[in-house]
Coordinates of C-alpha atoms in Angstrom, one line a residue:
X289 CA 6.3 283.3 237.5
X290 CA 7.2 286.6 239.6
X291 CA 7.0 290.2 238.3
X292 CA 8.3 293.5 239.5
X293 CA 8.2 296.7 238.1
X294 CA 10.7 299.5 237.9
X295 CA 10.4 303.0 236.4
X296 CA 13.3 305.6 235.3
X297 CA 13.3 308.7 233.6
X298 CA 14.5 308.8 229.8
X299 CA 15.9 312.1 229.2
X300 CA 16.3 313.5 225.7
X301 CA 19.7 314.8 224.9
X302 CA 17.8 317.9 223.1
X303 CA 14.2 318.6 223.1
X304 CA 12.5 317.7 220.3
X305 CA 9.6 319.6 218.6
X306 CA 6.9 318.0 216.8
X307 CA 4.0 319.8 214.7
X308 CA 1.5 319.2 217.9
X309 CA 4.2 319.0 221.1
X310 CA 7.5 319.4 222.4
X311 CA 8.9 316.2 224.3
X312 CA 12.4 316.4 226.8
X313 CA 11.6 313.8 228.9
X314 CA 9.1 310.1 229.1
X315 CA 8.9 308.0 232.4
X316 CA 10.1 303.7 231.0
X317 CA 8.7 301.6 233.2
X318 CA 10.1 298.0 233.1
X319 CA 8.2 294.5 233.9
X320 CA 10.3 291.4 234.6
X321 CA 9.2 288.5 234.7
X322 CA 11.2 286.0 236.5
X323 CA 11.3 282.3 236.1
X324 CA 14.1 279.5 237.3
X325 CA 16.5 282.1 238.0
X326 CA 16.3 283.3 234.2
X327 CA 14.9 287.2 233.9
X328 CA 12.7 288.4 231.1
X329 CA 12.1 292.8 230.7
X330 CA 10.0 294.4 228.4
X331 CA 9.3 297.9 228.5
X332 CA 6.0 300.2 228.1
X333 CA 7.3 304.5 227.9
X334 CA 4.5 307.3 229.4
X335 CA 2.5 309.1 226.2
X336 CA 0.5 312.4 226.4
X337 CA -0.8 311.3 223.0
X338 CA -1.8 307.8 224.1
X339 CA -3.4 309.2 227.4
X340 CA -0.5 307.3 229.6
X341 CA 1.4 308.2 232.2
X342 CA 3.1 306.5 234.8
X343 CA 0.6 305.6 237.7
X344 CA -2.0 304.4 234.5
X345 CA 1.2 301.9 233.2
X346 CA 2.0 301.1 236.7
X347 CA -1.8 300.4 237.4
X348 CA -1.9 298.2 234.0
X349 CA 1.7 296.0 234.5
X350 CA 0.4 295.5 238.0
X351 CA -3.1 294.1 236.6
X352 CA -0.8 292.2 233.9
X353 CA 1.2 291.0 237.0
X354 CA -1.3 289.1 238.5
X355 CA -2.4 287.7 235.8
X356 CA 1.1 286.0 234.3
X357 CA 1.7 284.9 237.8
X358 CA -0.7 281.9 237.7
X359 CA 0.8 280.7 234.4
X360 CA 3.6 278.0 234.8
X361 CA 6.0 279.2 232.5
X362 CA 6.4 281.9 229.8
X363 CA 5.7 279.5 227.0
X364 CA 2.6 279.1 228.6
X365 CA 1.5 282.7 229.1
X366 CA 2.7 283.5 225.6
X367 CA 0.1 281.1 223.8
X368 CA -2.6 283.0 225.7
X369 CA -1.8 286.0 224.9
X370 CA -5.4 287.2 222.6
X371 CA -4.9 288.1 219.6
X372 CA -6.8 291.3 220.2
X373 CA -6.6 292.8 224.1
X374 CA -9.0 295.6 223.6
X375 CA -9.3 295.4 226.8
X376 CA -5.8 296.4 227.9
X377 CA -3.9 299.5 226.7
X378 CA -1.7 298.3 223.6
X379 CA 1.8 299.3 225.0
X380 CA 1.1 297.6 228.4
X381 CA 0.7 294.1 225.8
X382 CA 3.4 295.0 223.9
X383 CA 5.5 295.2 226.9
X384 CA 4.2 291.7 228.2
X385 CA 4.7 290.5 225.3
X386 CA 8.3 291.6 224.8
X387 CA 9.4 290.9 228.5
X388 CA 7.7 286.6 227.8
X389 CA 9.5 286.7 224.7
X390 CA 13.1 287.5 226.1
X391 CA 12.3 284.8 229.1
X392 CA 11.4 282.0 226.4
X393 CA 14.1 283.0 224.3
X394 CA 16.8 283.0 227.3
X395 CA 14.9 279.7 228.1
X396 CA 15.6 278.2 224.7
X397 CA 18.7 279.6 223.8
X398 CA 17.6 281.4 221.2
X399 CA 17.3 284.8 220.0
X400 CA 14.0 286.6 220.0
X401 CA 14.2 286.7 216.1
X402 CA 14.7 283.3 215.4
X403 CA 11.2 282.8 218.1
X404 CA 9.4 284.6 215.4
X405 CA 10.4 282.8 212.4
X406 CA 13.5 284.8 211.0
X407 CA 16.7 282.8 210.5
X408 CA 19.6 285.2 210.3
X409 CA 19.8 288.1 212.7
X410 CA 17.6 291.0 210.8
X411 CA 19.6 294.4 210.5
X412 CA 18.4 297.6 208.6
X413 CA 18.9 301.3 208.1
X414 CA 17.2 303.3 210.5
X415 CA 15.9 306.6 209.8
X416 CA 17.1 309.1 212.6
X417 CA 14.9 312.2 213.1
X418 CA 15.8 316.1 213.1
X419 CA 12.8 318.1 214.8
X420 CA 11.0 321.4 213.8
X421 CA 14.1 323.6 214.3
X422 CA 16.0 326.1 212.2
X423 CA 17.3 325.5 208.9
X424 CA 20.9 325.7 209.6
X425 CA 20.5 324.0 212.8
X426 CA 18.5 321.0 211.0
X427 CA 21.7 321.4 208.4
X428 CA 24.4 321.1 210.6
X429 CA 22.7 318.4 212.5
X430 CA 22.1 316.4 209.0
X431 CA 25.8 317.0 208.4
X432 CA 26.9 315.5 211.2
X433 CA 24.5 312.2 211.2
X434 CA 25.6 311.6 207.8
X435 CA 29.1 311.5 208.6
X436 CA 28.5 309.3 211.1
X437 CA 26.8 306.9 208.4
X438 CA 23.0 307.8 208.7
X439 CA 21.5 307.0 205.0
X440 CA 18.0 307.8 205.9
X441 CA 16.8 311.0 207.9
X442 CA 13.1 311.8 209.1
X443 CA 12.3 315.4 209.0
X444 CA 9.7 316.6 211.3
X445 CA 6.7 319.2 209.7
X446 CA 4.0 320.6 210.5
X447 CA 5.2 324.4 211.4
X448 CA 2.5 327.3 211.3
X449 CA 4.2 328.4 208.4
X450 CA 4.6 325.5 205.7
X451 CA 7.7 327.7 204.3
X452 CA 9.4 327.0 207.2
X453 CA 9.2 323.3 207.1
X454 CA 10.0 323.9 203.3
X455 CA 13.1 325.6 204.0
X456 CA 14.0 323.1 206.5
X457 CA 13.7 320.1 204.4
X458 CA 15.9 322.2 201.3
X459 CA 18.3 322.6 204.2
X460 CA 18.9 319.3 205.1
X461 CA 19.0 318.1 201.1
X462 CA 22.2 320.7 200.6
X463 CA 23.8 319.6 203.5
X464 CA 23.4 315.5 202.9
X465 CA 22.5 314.7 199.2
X466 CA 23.4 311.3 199.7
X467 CA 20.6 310.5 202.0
X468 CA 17.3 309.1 201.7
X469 CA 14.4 311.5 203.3
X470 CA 11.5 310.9 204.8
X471 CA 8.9 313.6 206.3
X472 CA 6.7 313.4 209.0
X473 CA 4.1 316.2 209.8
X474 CA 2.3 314.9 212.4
X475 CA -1.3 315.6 211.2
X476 CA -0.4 319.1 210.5
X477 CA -1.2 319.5 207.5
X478 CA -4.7 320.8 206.5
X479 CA -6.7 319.0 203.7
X480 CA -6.9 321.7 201.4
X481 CA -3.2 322.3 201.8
X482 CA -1.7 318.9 201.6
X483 CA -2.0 318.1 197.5
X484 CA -0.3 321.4 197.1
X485 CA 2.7 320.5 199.8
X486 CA 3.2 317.0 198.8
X487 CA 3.5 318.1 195.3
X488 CA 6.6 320.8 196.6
X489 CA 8.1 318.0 198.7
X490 CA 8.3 315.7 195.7
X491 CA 10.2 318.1 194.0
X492 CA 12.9 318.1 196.8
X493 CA 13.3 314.7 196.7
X494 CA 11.3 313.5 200.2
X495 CA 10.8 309.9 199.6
X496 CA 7.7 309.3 201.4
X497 CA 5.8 311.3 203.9
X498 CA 4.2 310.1 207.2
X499 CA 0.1 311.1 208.3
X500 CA -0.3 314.6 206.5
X501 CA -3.0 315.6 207.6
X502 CA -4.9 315.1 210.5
X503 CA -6.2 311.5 212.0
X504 CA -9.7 310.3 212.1
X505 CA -10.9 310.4 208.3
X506 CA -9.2 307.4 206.8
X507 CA -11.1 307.8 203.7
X508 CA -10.0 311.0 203.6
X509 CA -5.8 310.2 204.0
X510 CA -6.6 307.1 201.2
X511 CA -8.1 309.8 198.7
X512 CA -5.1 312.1 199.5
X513 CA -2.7 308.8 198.8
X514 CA -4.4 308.0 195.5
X515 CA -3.5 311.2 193.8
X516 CA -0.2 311.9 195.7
X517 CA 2.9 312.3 194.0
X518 CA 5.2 310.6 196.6
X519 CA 4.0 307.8 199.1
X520 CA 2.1 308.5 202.3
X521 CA 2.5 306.5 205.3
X522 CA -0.4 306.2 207.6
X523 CA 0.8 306.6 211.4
X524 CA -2.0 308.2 213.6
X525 CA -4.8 307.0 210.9
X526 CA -3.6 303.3 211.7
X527 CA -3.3 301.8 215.2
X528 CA -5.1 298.5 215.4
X529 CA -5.6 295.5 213.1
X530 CA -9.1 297.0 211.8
X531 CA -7.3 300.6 211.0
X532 CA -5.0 298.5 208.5
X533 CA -7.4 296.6 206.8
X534 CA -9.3 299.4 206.3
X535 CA -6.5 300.6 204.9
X536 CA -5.0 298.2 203.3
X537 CA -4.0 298.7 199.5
X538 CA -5.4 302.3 199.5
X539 CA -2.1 304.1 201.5
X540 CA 1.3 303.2 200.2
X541 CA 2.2 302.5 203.6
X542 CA 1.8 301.7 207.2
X543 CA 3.8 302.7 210.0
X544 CA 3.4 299.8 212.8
X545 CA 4.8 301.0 216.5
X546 CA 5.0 297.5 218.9
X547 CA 3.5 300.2 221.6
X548 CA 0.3 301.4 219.2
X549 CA -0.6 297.9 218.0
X550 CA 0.4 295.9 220.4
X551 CA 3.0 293.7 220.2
X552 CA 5.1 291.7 218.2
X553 CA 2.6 289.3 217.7
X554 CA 0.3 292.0 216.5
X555 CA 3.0 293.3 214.2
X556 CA 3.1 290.6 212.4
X557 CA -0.3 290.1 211.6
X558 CA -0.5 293.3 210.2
X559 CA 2.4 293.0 208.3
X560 CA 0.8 289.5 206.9
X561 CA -2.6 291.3 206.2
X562 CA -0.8 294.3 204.4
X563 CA 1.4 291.8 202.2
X564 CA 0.7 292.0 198.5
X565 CA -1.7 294.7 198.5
X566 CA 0.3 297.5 197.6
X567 CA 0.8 298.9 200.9
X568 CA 4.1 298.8 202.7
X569 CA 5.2 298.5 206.0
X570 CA 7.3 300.6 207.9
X571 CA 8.6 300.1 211.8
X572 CA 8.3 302.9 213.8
X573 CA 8.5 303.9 217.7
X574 CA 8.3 306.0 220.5
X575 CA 11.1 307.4 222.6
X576 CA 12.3 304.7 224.2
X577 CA 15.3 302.8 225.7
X578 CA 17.1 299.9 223.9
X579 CA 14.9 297.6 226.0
X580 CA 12.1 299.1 224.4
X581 CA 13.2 299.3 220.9
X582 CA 15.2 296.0 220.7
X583 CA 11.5 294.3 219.7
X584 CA 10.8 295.9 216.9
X585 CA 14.5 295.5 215.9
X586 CA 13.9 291.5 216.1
X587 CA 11.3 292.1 212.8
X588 CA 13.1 294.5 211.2
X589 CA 13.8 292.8 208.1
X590 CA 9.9 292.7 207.2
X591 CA 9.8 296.4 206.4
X592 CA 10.1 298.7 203.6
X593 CA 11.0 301.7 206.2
X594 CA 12.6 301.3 209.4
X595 CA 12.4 304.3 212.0
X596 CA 13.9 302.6 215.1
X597 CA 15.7 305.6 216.6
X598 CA 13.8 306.4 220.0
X599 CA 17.1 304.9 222.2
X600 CA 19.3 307.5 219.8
X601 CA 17.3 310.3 220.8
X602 CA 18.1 309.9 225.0
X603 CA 21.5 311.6 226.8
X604 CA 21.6 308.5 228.4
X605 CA 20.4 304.9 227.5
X606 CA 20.1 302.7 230.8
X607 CA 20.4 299.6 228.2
X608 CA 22.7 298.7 225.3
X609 CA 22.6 295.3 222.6
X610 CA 20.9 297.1 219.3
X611 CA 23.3 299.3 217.8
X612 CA 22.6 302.6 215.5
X613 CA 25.0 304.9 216.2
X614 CA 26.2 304.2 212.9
X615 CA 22.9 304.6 211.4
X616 CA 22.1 300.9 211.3
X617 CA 20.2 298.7 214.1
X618 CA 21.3 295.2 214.6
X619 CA 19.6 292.3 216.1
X620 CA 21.4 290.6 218.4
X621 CA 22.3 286.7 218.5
X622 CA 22.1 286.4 222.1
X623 CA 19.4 284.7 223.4
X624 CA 16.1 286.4 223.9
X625 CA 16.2 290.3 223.2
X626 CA 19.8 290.5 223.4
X627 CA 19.7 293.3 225.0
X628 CA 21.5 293.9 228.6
X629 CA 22.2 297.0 231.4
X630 CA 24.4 300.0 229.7
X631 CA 27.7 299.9 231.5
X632 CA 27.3 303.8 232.0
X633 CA 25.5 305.2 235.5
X634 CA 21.9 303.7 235.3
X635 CA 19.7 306.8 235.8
X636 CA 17.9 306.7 239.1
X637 CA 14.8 304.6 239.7
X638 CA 11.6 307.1 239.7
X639 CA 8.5 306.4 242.6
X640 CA 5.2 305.8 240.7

């Protein structure tokens, strides 16, 4: 099999403010595989928070490169993928994975979906995220994504001043009662703080919240969970396999990204771990383009939560096939990802 890589700039159509950064802008690089004349991409997006940029993915694919070229087909390279590549930056396997999953589906005939065991073409309500901003910006922007047909909206947290993300989120209710919300702070939140917070966002309705406090005391966000008043999602506090079993059945839910745990494959192993034990799963992303995204689409019926809106977020999206302008993300029945070049301007290619 051959490979090539190819990088492009994914610009945000508005900056958008977390509790710990601001992003405009991530660096996609794409790996193709190619194999009788049929082409399979996956995609791996630069992270400050993940400690990637573009020469380290570039460095990795490459490395991945040489490797899937002495396997004779993408079946092949697919069953040797390890369960567990320490050894290789989780968003450079997802990628691999992704790009040997469209080439055997595209092989096959069949959808990428249907490779991982799912019958029907999985479609779901996708949470679409409004930054740290204003109050009547975050309101008119809630106003207009639920007129478009958005039933779910993530609220970003984590302001110096917890008032302000309070204000935001009572902001958002007035101008979209109908809609489900979820809140993400980011790790902002201090211990002390966050029984007090949880407690006021309950009464405004927030459905769940995402990592409230800072990651790296597990025991600590499963304490916080037992006694919280609304569900909390574990993001930065679970990455790998091990992070969800530990766990497992003590957090109400987990929020899986293909580029933090690496893979589809991955995915679903967590998702089988976490079944039945009280903690649910949610699917969750980076910025991305639709290349990038259309994977997690392909499991989307297996969560509780879906928060597949990275592709939404760009001024321009060099790929199409997923949907979610409506406010719901479709798999497609095509064969392999299903996804394929936007018909707009492709934005130009970037040197590593």
């Amino acid at each position: 099999m051959k490979c090539t890589l190819s990088t492009v700039e994914l610009r945000l159509a508005e900056p958008l403010r977390i509790s710990r950064s601001t992003t405009t802008a991530r660096h996609a690089v794409r790996l193709s595989v190619e194999h009788q004349g049929l082409h399979g991409h996956g995609e791996a997006v630069t992270s400050v928070y993940y400690g990637l940029d573009t020469g380290a993915l570039h460095q990795w694919l490459h490395r991945s490169s040489r490797a899937l070229a002495r396997f004779p087909d993408p079946e092949t390279a697919l069953a040797a993928l390890p369960e567990d590549a320490t050894s290789t930056p989780p968003a450079v396997t997802a990628a691999v994975e992704s790009a040997l999953l469209d080439l055997a589906g595209k092989r096959a005939g069949k959808p990428v979906h249907r490779l991982l065991g799912a019958s029907t073409p999985p479609t779901a309500a996708t949470a679409r995220t409004i930054g740290i901003t204003t109050p009547s910006r975050a309101a008119s922007f809630a106003t207009r994504l639920a007129d478009r047909g958005f039933t779910v909206l993530k609220v970003k947290a984590g302001s110096a001043d917890p008032e302000d993300d309070i204000a935001r989120v009572r902001a958002v209710r007035a101008a979209a009662p109908g809609v489900r919300l979820l809140l993400d702070p980011n790790g902002g939140w201090s211990g002390s703080a966050a029984p007090r917070l949880l407690g006021r966002f309950a009464e405004l309705g927030v459905e769940a919240v995402e990592q409230p406090v800072a990651p790296g005391d597990p025991e600590g966000l499963a304490r916080l969970a037992a006694r919280s008043p609304l569900p909390v999602i574990a993001d930065e506090d679970a990455v790998s396999f091990e992070d969800a079993r530990r766990l497992a059945g003590r957090v109400h839910g987990i929020n899986v990204k293909l580029a933090k745990c690496g893979g589809p494959g991955a995915a679903l192993r967590i998702a089988a771990l976490i079944a039945g034990s009280g903690t649910d799963l949610m699917l969750g992303c980076l910025t991305a383009s639709s290349l990038g995204i259309a994977p997690a689409v392909h499991l989307a019926d297996r969560a509780r939560w879906t928060d597949l809106d990275g592709h939404l977020l760009l001024a321009h999206d060099p790929w199409t096939g997923i949907g979610g302008d409506d406010g719901t993300v479709r798999a497609s029945t095509r064969p392999g990802l299903g996804v394929h070049p936007s018909p707009a301007p492709a934005p130009a290619e970037v040197r590593p």
